[in-house]
Short mmCIF file of C-alpha atoms in Angstrom, two decimals:
data_model
loop_
_atom_site.label_atom_id
_atom_site.label_comp_id
_atom_site.label_asym_id
_atom_site.label_seq_id
_atom_site.Cartn_x
_atom_site.Cartn_y
_atom_site.Cartn_z
CA UNK A 3 32.95 -1.12 -27.93
CA UNK A 4 32.60 0.33 -24.46
CA UNK A 5 30.59 3.30 -25.70
CA UNK A 6 28.48 1.04 -27.88
CA UNK A 7 27.70 -1.12 -24.88
CA UNK A 8 27.05 1.85 -22.64
CA UNK A 9 24.89 3.48 -25.30
CA UNK A 10 22.82 0.33 -25.64
CA UNK A 11 22.34 0.03 -21.91
CA UNK A 12 21.44 3.70 -21.54
CA UNK A 13 18.83 3.48 -24.30
CA UNK A 14 17.45 0.37 -22.63
CA UNK A 15 17.15 2.25 -19.34
CA UNK A 16 15.37 5.17 -21.03
CA UNK A 17 13.02 2.77 -22.81
CA UNK A 18 12.22 1.14 -19.47
CA UNK A 19 11.64 4.51 -17.83
CA UNK A 20 9.39 5.58 -20.72
CA UNK A 21 7.40 2.38 -20.24
CA UNK A 22 7.20 2.80 -16.45
CA UNK A 23 6.00 6.37 -16.71
CA UNK A 24 2.91 5.13 -18.57
CA UNK A 25 1.70 3.91 -15.16
CA UNK A 26 -0.05 6.66 -13.14
CA UNK A 27 1.22 5.35 -9.79
CA UNK A 28 4.81 6.09 -10.89
CA UNK A 29 3.83 9.75 -11.46
CA UNK A 30 2.16 9.84 -8.05
CA UNK A 31 5.21 8.31 -6.36
CA UNK A 32 7.57 10.79 -8.04
CA UNK A 33 5.44 13.80 -7.12
CA UNK A 34 4.85 12.71 -3.51
CA UNK A 35 8.50 11.63 -3.12
CA UNK A 36 9.86 14.96 -4.36
CA UNK A 37 7.46 16.97 -2.18
CA UNK A 38 8.28 14.95 0.95
CA UNK A 39 12.02 15.20 0.29
CA UNK A 40 11.68 18.95 -0.21
CA UNK A 41 9.77 19.53 3.05
CA UNK A 42 11.94 17.24 5.18
CA UNK A 43 15.16 18.89 4.00
CA UNK A 44 13.77 22.39 4.68
CA UNK A 45 13.38 21.51 8.34
CA UNK A 46 16.42 19.25 8.48
CA UNK A 47 18.87 22.15 8.68
CA UNK A 48 17.11 23.67 11.70
CA UNK A 49 16.79 20.33 13.49
CA UNK A 50 20.45 19.42 12.95
CA UNK A 51 21.60 22.84 14.18
CA UNK A 52 19.31 22.67 17.23
CA UNK A 53 20.69 19.16 17.94
CA UNK A 54 17.27 17.58 17.47
CA UNK A 55 18.43 15.18 14.73
CA UNK A 56 16.97 12.13 16.43
CA UNK A 57 13.53 13.64 16.99
CA UNK A 58 12.38 12.41 13.57
CA UNK A 59 12.89 8.85 14.70
CA UNK A 60 10.91 9.40 17.90
CA UNK A 61 8.01 11.09 16.14
CA UNK A 62 7.86 8.47 13.41
CA UNK A 63 7.50 5.81 16.11
CA UNK A 64 4.66 7.86 17.60
CA UNK A 65 3.07 7.97 14.13
CA UNK A 66 3.49 4.18 13.90
CA UNK A 67 1.63 3.76 17.21
CA UNK A 68 -1.14 6.05 15.96
CA UNK A 69 -1.35 4.13 12.66
CA UNK A 70 -1.77 0.90 14.65
CA UNK A 71 -4.68 2.40 16.60
CA UNK A 72 -6.23 3.82 13.40
CA UNK A 73 -5.90 0.40 11.71
CA UNK A 74 -7.62 -1.35 14.62
CA UNK A 75 -10.38 1.30 14.61
CA UNK A 76 -10.80 0.64 10.85
CA UNK A 77 -10.45 4.33 10.00
CA UNK A 78 -10.56 4.83 6.25
CA UNK A 79 -8.53 8.05 6.50
CA UNK A 80 -5.83 7.30 9.07
CA UNK A 81 -4.50 10.87 8.79
CA UNK A 82 -7.41 12.10 10.95
CA UNK A 83 -5.89 10.35 13.95
CA UNK A 84 -2.19 10.09 13.06
CA UNK A 85 -1.63 13.79 12.35
CA UNK A 86 -3.06 15.25 15.60
CA UNK A 87 -1.35 12.60 17.78
CA UNK A 88 2.04 13.24 16.13
CA UNK A 89 1.60 17.02 16.37
CA UNK A 90 0.78 16.79 20.11
CA UNK A 91 3.85 14.61 20.76
CA UNK A 92 6.06 16.92 18.68
CA UNK A 93 4.88 19.94 20.69
CA UNK A 94 5.48 18.09 23.97
CA UNK A 95 8.98 17.04 22.92
CA UNK A 96 10.14 20.31 21.37
CA UNK A 97 8.66 22.58 24.02
CA UNK A 98 9.89 20.61 27.05
CA UNK A 99 12.70 22.73 28.44
CA UNK A 100 15.63 21.97 30.67
CA UNK A 101 13.44 22.42 33.77
CA UNK A 102 11.19 19.46 32.99
CA UNK A 103 11.45 16.43 35.27
CA UNK A 104 12.31 14.11 32.38
CA UNK A 105 15.07 15.66 30.24
CA UNK A 106 14.80 15.98 26.43
CA UNK A 107 16.70 12.89 25.28
CA UNK A 108 15.15 10.63 27.94
CA UNK A 109 11.64 11.90 27.09
CA UNK A 110 12.33 11.28 23.40
CA UNK A 111 13.58 7.74 24.03
CA UNK A 112 10.62 7.03 26.31
CA UNK A 113 7.98 8.23 23.82
CA UNK A 114 9.80 6.58 20.91
CA UNK A 115 10.09 3.03 22.24
CA UNK A 116 6.81 3.31 24.17
CA UNK A 117 4.83 4.14 21.01
CA UNK A 118 6.58 1.43 19.00
CA UNK A 119 5.84 -1.22 21.63
CA UNK A 120 2.23 -0.16 22.21
CA UNK A 121 1.60 0.07 18.46
CA UNK A 122 2.90 -3.44 17.83
CA UNK A 123 1.04 -4.79 20.85
CA UNK A 124 -2.26 -3.27 19.69
CA UNK A 125 -1.78 -4.66 16.18
CA UNK A 126 -1.04 -8.12 17.60
CA UNK A 127 -4.03 -8.13 19.92
CA UNK A 128 -6.73 -6.49 17.83
CA UNK A 129 -5.73 -6.47 14.14
CA UNK A 130 -7.95 -8.50 11.81
CA UNK A 131 -5.37 -8.40 9.00
CA UNK A 132 -4.28 -11.73 7.58
CA UNK A 133 -0.76 -10.38 6.94
CA UNK A 134 0.24 -8.71 10.23
CA UNK A 135 4.00 -9.13 9.64
CA UNK A 136 3.59 -7.54 6.21
CA UNK A 137 1.62 -4.59 7.59
CA UNK A 138 4.23 -3.92 10.29
CA UNK A 139 7.09 -4.27 7.82
CA UNK A 140 5.39 -1.87 5.40
CA UNK A 141 4.90 0.74 8.14
CA UNK A 142 8.47 0.42 9.42
CA UNK A 143 10.35 0.29 6.11
CA UNK A 144 7.92 2.03 3.78
CA UNK A 145 8.02 -1.02 1.56
CA UNK A 146 6.22 0.00 -1.65
CA UNK A 147 3.71 2.31 0.07
CA UNK A 148 4.83 5.22 -2.09
CA UNK A 149 3.86 3.22 -5.21
CA UNK A 150 0.40 2.50 -3.87
CA UNK A 151 -0.74 6.12 -3.41
CA UNK A 152 -4.07 7.30 -4.78
CA UNK A 153 -4.66 10.66 -6.46
CA UNK A 154 -6.30 11.85 -3.20
CA UNK A 155 -3.13 10.96 -1.25
CA UNK A 156 -1.07 12.99 -3.72
CA UNK A 157 -3.38 16.00 -3.35
CA UNK A 158 -3.21 15.80 0.47
CA UNK A 159 0.57 15.52 0.20
CA UNK A 160 0.68 18.54 -2.14
CA UNK A 161 -1.54 20.72 0.07
CA UNK A 162 0.44 19.87 3.23
CA UNK A 163 3.73 20.49 1.39
CA UNK A 164 2.59 23.93 0.19
CA UNK A 165 1.54 24.67 3.80
CA UNK A 166 4.97 23.65 5.12
CA UNK A 167 6.83 25.76 2.52
CA UNK A 168 4.57 28.81 3.10
CA UNK A 169 4.99 28.61 6.90
CA UNK A 170 8.76 28.19 6.52
CA UNK A 171 8.81 31.21 4.19
CA UNK A 172 6.66 33.41 6.43
CA UNK A 173 8.66 32.65 9.56
CA UNK A 174 12.07 32.22 7.91
CA UNK A 175 13.78 34.99 9.92
CA UNK A 176 12.21 33.88 13.21
CA UNK A 177 13.12 30.23 12.55
CA UNK A 178 16.67 31.40 11.79
CA UNK A 179 16.78 33.29 15.11
CA UNK A 180 15.26 30.43 17.16
CA UNK A 181 17.74 28.03 15.58
CA UNK A 182 20.84 29.97 16.56
CA UNK A 183 20.00 31.83 19.78
CA UNK A 184 16.69 31.07 21.46
CA UNK A 185 17.67 32.78 24.73
CA UNK A 186 18.59 36.04 23.00
CA UNK A 187 15.32 35.95 21.10
CA UNK A 188 13.35 35.51 24.33
CA UNK A 189 15.35 38.33 25.96
CA UNK A 190 14.41 40.70 23.11
CA UNK A 191 10.74 40.07 23.77
CA UNK A 192 10.02 37.65 20.93
CA UNK A 193 7.93 34.64 21.88
CA UNK A 194 10.42 31.88 21.12
CA UNK A 195 8.03 29.25 22.48
CA UNK A 196 5.41 30.15 19.88
CA UNK A 197 7.93 29.63 17.07
CA UNK A 198 9.06 26.35 18.61
CA UNK A 199 5.40 25.34 18.58
CA UNK A 200 5.02 26.25 14.90
CA UNK A 201 8.17 24.31 14.06
CA UNK A 202 6.98 21.29 16.05
CA UNK A 203 3.68 21.33 14.16
CA UNK A 204 5.19 21.51 10.69
CA UNK A 205 7.78 18.93 11.63
CA UNK A 206 5.03 16.51 12.72
CA UNK A 207 3.28 17.09 9.36
CA UNK A 208 6.50 16.26 7.51
CA UNK A 209 7.05 13.10 9.57
CA UNK A 210 3.54 11.82 8.84
CA UNK A 211 4.05 12.51 5.12
CA UNK A 212 7.50 10.86 5.08
CA UNK A 213 6.14 7.64 6.62
CA UNK A 214 4.80 6.77 3.15
CA UNK A 215 8.12 7.34 1.44
CA UNK A 216 10.72 5.66 3.61
CA UNK A 217 8.83 4.15 6.53
CA UNK A 218 9.08 4.88 10.25
CA UNK A 219 12.62 3.60 10.80
CA UNK A 220 14.29 5.53 7.97
CA UNK A 221 12.73 8.99 8.33
CA UNK A 222 15.68 10.48 10.22
CA UNK A 223 17.92 9.79 7.24
CA UNK A 224 15.65 11.86 5.01
CA UNK A 225 15.85 14.75 7.48
CA UNK A 226 19.53 14.78 8.45
CA UNK A 227 21.53 13.52 5.44
CA UNK A 228 20.74 16.41 3.01
CA UNK A 229 21.41 18.99 5.75
CA UNK A 230 24.69 17.35 6.78
CA UNK A 231 25.81 17.00 3.15
CA UNK A 232 25.13 20.70 2.48
CA UNK A 233 26.97 21.68 5.67
CA UNK A 234 30.14 19.97 4.39
CA UNK A 235 30.41 22.55 1.59
CA UNK A 236 28.40 25.64 2.54
CA UNK A 237 28.54 27.72 5.72
CA UNK A 238 25.62 30.20 5.68
CA UNK A 239 22.13 29.18 6.84
CA UNK A 240 20.53 30.24 3.56
CA UNK A 241 23.08 28.47 1.34
CA UNK A 242 22.88 25.29 3.43
CA UNK A 243 19.05 25.31 3.33
CA UNK A 244 18.89 25.81 -0.46
CA UNK A 245 21.61 23.21 -1.07
CA UNK A 246 19.92 20.71 1.29
CA UNK A 247 16.63 21.09 -0.61
CA UNK A 248 18.32 20.52 -3.97
CA UNK A 249 20.30 17.50 -2.65
CA UNK A 250 17.21 15.98 -1.04
CA UNK A 251 15.03 16.34 -4.15
CA UNK A 252 17.75 14.92 -6.44
CA UNK A 253 18.44 11.98 -4.07
CA UNK A 254 14.73 11.16 -3.73
CA UNK A 255 14.24 11.30 -7.52
CA UNK A 256 17.29 9.11 -8.17
CA UNK A 257 16.31 6.71 -5.36
CA UNK A 258 12.78 6.23 -6.73
CA UNK A 259 14.07 5.78 -10.31
CA UNK A 260 16.72 3.24 -9.23
CA UNK A 261 14.24 1.31 -7.10
CA UNK A 262 11.66 0.99 -9.89
CA UNK A 263 14.34 0.05 -12.43
CA UNK A 264 16.23 -2.43 -10.25
CA UNK A 265 13.27 -3.68 -8.21
CA UNK A 266 14.77 -2.64 -4.86
CA UNK A 267 12.86 -1.31 -1.80
CA UNK A 268 12.10 2.39 -2.34
CA UNK A 269 12.89 3.73 1.16
CA UNK A 270 16.25 2.08 1.65
CA UNK A 271 17.31 2.92 -1.93
CA UNK A 272 16.63 6.63 -1.32
CA UNK A 273 18.62 6.51 1.94
CA UNK A 274 21.50 4.70 0.16
CA UNK A 275 21.61 7.50 -2.45
CA UNK A 276 21.59 10.05 0.41
CA UNK A 277 24.60 8.28 1.99
CA UNK A 278 26.53 8.30 -1.31
CA UNK A 279 25.74 12.00 -1.71
CA UNK A 280 26.95 12.69 1.84
CA UNK A 281 30.27 10.95 1.07
CA UNK A 282 30.69 12.98 -2.15
CA UNK A 283 29.96 16.26 -0.36
CA UNK A 284 32.31 15.30 2.50
CA UNK A 285 35.11 14.76 -0.03
CA UNK A 286 34.21 18.02 -1.79
CA UNK A 287 34.25 19.84 1.57
CA UNK A 288 37.73 18.52 2.37
CA UNK A 289 39.02 19.54 -1.07
CA UNK A 290 37.50 22.99 -0.60
CA UNK A 291 39.28 23.22 2.74
CA UNK B 23 15.05 33.08 -0.26
CA UNK B 24 11.52 34.29 -1.07
CA UNK B 25 12.14 33.90 -4.81
CA UNK B 26 13.46 30.40 -4.21
CA UNK B 27 10.42 29.48 -2.12
CA UNK B 28 8.02 30.96 -4.70
CA UNK B 29 9.66 28.83 -7.39
CA UNK B 30 9.23 25.77 -5.15
CA UNK B 31 5.52 26.48 -4.55
CA UNK B 32 4.94 27.03 -8.28
CA UNK B 33 6.71 23.76 -9.06
CA UNK B 34 4.55 21.93 -6.49
CA UNK B 35 1.34 23.30 -8.03
CA UNK B 36 2.43 22.54 -11.61
CA UNK B 37 3.50 18.97 -10.78
CA UNK B 38 0.23 18.28 -8.95
CA UNK B 39 -1.77 19.62 -11.90
CA UNK B 40 0.14 17.24 -14.19
CA UNK B 41 -1.17 14.24 -12.24
CA UNK B 42 -4.38 14.58 -14.21
CA UNK B 43 -2.55 14.16 -17.53
CA UNK B 44 -1.67 10.48 -17.38
CA UNK B 45 -2.10 8.31 -20.41
CA UNK B 46 -4.49 5.40 -20.11
CA UNK B 47 -2.72 2.63 -21.99
CA UNK B 48 -4.73 0.22 -24.10
CA UNK B 49 -4.01 -3.40 -25.00
CA UNK B 50 -2.22 -5.99 -22.92
CA UNK B 51 -0.83 -5.20 -19.48
CA UNK B 52 2.42 -7.14 -19.56
CA UNK B 53 3.72 -7.43 -15.99
CA UNK B 54 6.44 -9.89 -16.97
CA UNK B 55 8.63 -7.10 -18.38
CA UNK B 56 8.39 -4.93 -15.25
CA UNK B 57 10.68 -4.90 -12.20
CA UNK B 58 9.38 -6.49 -8.98
CA UNK B 59 8.69 -3.06 -7.43
CA UNK B 60 6.63 -2.02 -10.44
CA UNK B 61 4.74 -5.32 -10.52
CA UNK B 62 3.78 -4.95 -6.86
CA UNK B 63 2.54 -1.38 -7.48
CA UNK B 64 0.44 -2.38 -10.49
CA UNK B 65 -1.01 -5.51 -8.82
CA UNK B 66 -1.97 -3.29 -5.89
CA UNK B 67 -3.79 -0.99 -8.34
CA UNK B 68 -5.58 -3.96 -9.91
CA UNK B 69 -6.70 -5.17 -6.48
CA UNK B 70 -7.79 -1.75 -5.18
CA UNK B 71 -9.55 -0.54 -8.36
CA UNK B 72 -10.53 -3.82 -10.08
CA UNK B 73 -13.44 -2.31 -12.04
CA UNK B 74 -10.92 -0.21 -14.04
CA UNK B 75 -9.24 -3.38 -15.28
CA UNK B 76 -12.30 -5.45 -16.27
CA UNK B 77 -11.90 -6.86 -19.78
CA UNK B 78 -8.18 -5.99 -19.92
CA UNK B 79 -5.71 -8.66 -21.01
CA UNK B 80 -3.00 -9.26 -18.39
CA UNK B 81 0.20 -11.31 -18.53
CA UNK B 82 2.01 -11.93 -15.24
CA UNK B 83 4.53 -14.06 -13.39
CA UNK B 84 4.06 -15.42 -9.88
CA UNK B 85 4.15 -18.46 -7.67
CA UNK B 86 1.29 -20.92 -7.84
CA UNK B 87 -0.85 -21.64 -4.79
CA UNK B 88 -4.09 -23.65 -4.58
CA UNK B 89 -6.69 -23.34 -1.83
CA UNK B 90 -9.56 -25.67 -1.01
CA UNK B 91 -12.74 -24.11 0.42
CA UNK B 92 -15.09 -26.70 1.94
CA UNK B 93 -18.22 -24.48 1.85
CA UNK B 94 -18.21 -24.42 -1.94
CA UNK B 95 -16.30 -27.71 -2.24
CA UNK B 96 -13.99 -26.11 -4.76
CA UNK B 97 -10.31 -25.39 -5.34
CA UNK B 98 -9.22 -21.80 -5.94
CA UNK B 99 -5.97 -21.04 -7.76
CA UNK B 100 -3.68 -18.06 -7.20
CA UNK B 101 -0.57 -16.47 -8.68
CA UNK B 102 1.20 -14.83 -5.73
CA UNK B 103 3.78 -12.02 -6.02
CA UNK B 104 6.01 -10.48 -3.33
CA UNK B 105 7.19 -6.89 -2.91
CA UNK B 106 10.86 -5.85 -2.95
CA UNK B 107 11.22 -6.16 0.84
CA UNK B 108 9.64 -9.65 0.72
CA UNK B 109 7.31 -8.73 3.56
CA UNK B 110 4.13 -8.11 1.58
CA UNK B 111 2.41 -10.53 -0.76
CA UNK B 112 -0.53 -10.21 -3.11
CA UNK B 113 -2.39 -13.01 -4.82
CA UNK B 114 -4.35 -12.84 -8.05
CA UNK B 115 -6.97 -15.55 -8.46
CA UNK B 116 -7.02 -17.23 -11.84
CA UNK B 117 -9.28 -19.76 -13.51
CA UNK B 118 -7.87 -21.91 -16.29
CA UNK B 119 -10.00 -22.65 -19.33
CA UNK B 120 -11.84 -25.98 -19.44
CA UNK B 121 -9.06 -27.53 -21.55
CA UNK B 122 -7.01 -27.91 -18.34
CA UNK B 123 -7.93 -30.65 -15.85
CA UNK B 124 -7.14 -30.30 -12.14
CA UNK B 125 -4.70 -31.43 -10.77
CA UNK B 126 -3.01 -33.19 -13.74
CA UNK B 127 -2.62 -30.13 -15.97
CA UNK B 128 -1.86 -27.72 -13.12
CA UNK B 129 1.59 -26.77 -11.82
CA UNK B 130 2.92 -28.06 -8.50
CA UNK B 131 2.35 -25.86 -5.44
CA UNK B 132 4.73 -22.85 -5.05
CA UNK B 133 6.27 -23.35 -8.50
CA UNK B 134 6.91 -20.31 -10.71
CA UNK B 135 4.25 -19.72 -13.35
CA UNK B 136 3.50 -17.29 -16.18
CA UNK B 137 -0.17 -16.76 -16.94
CA UNK B 138 -2.06 -14.72 -19.51
CA UNK B 139 -5.76 -14.00 -19.67
CA UNK B 140 -8.61 -11.54 -19.42
CA UNK B 141 -9.49 -9.86 -16.10
CA UNK B 142 -13.05 -10.67 -15.10
CA UNK B 143 -15.36 -11.04 -12.08
CA UNK B 144 -17.84 -13.55 -10.64
CA UNK B 145 -20.27 -13.61 -7.76
CA UNK B 146 -20.28 -16.29 -5.08
CA UNK B 147 -22.09 -16.46 -1.73
CA UNK B 148 -23.22 -12.86 -2.19
CA UNK B 149 -19.69 -11.49 -2.70
CA UNK B 150 -17.98 -10.26 -5.88
CA UNK B 151 -14.59 -11.77 -6.69
CA UNK B 152 -12.16 -10.71 -9.39
CA UNK B 153 -10.05 -13.18 -11.32
CA UNK B 154 -7.98 -13.75 -14.41
CA UNK B 155 -9.65 -15.99 -16.99
CA UNK B 156 -6.44 -17.67 -18.13
CA UNK B 157 -6.07 -19.20 -21.59
CA UNK B 158 -2.32 -19.68 -21.47
CA UNK B 159 -0.10 -20.94 -18.64
CA UNK B 160 3.64 -21.71 -18.57
CA UNK B 161 5.44 -23.48 -15.71
#
């Protein structure tokens, strides 16, 4: 009886999925979601190890502020403004050393809340939208933005993702060195600052892409959870990176599928799957010893 | 690591190429059998690319709202749907066939309705508006 029931439900789920995949926007969401999850997890390991886990949150708030300005300026392609602004802020945050007048965490907090406040203020004062609360909610929580992508958005997402993977590949050894011992790298004559700059740039690109998937407030989860889950079980940088990518892609796929089947918000469903995965990997790590 | 990355790049390129291979479904677009997240996505598509849906038969659920516009001295009728986070709403204008008299044969404001009809457009005050020419309504 149990198997009969389960079998019936499973076939119903597959029938639903078959029906849903007749809609092009579901394909677009899956492709963009997987690409964003892949890129964010690639960088997640480095950011967690460098103790920059919270930077995703700060930069996503900057992106929110830039989106508010782009919306008020009626820019058809908001990426033209959002991407450069986020990249500049990422460079400022990641390259500010211990000698700067405002220390790293204070600078991050300042830029983060400042951008959020200014963005909301600008939207309130100048936006002509009839659904301001809805627009803000969509930007902060992703809402169903990932299901409203056009084919052009998917292509932009694909090109930027390939760029992120290629840069990560080309500079893999340098990124590895900067992650673990920046001072030693500088002492050996390698320009650590340049690699920090490259990392800041690709991280800003990932943040802007991830805004569509999970929204500004949930981006950090997409970056840190896969890396932390992988670290529970694996110890080497390479193994953790590969495992984080696989975890992130699987969680994003499952999250999107569950959200379209159950009618739940996409962003928070993906993060919920990431949390469950983290708990499973934590238990596996403890069993492994 | 390089092999792994090459596989990733190849997968990205293949998946993007597959975006051009979507089926264009014919017949009725039945939104009543979809989850709320799917409905919001499809309604967004209808609103952003309405020309692609002209002449298509659509069945949908929503909440009924009526709006009076004094310039044209007319009532406009909408089926409104919310997204999963309940922060975004989209309304689809519908016009009932002449067999229905307003307000006697219309539902009460905010009540749940199911409508079915053909997607069409009209021009008013120099603007083009898209609507559902409804021949069947349940409330």
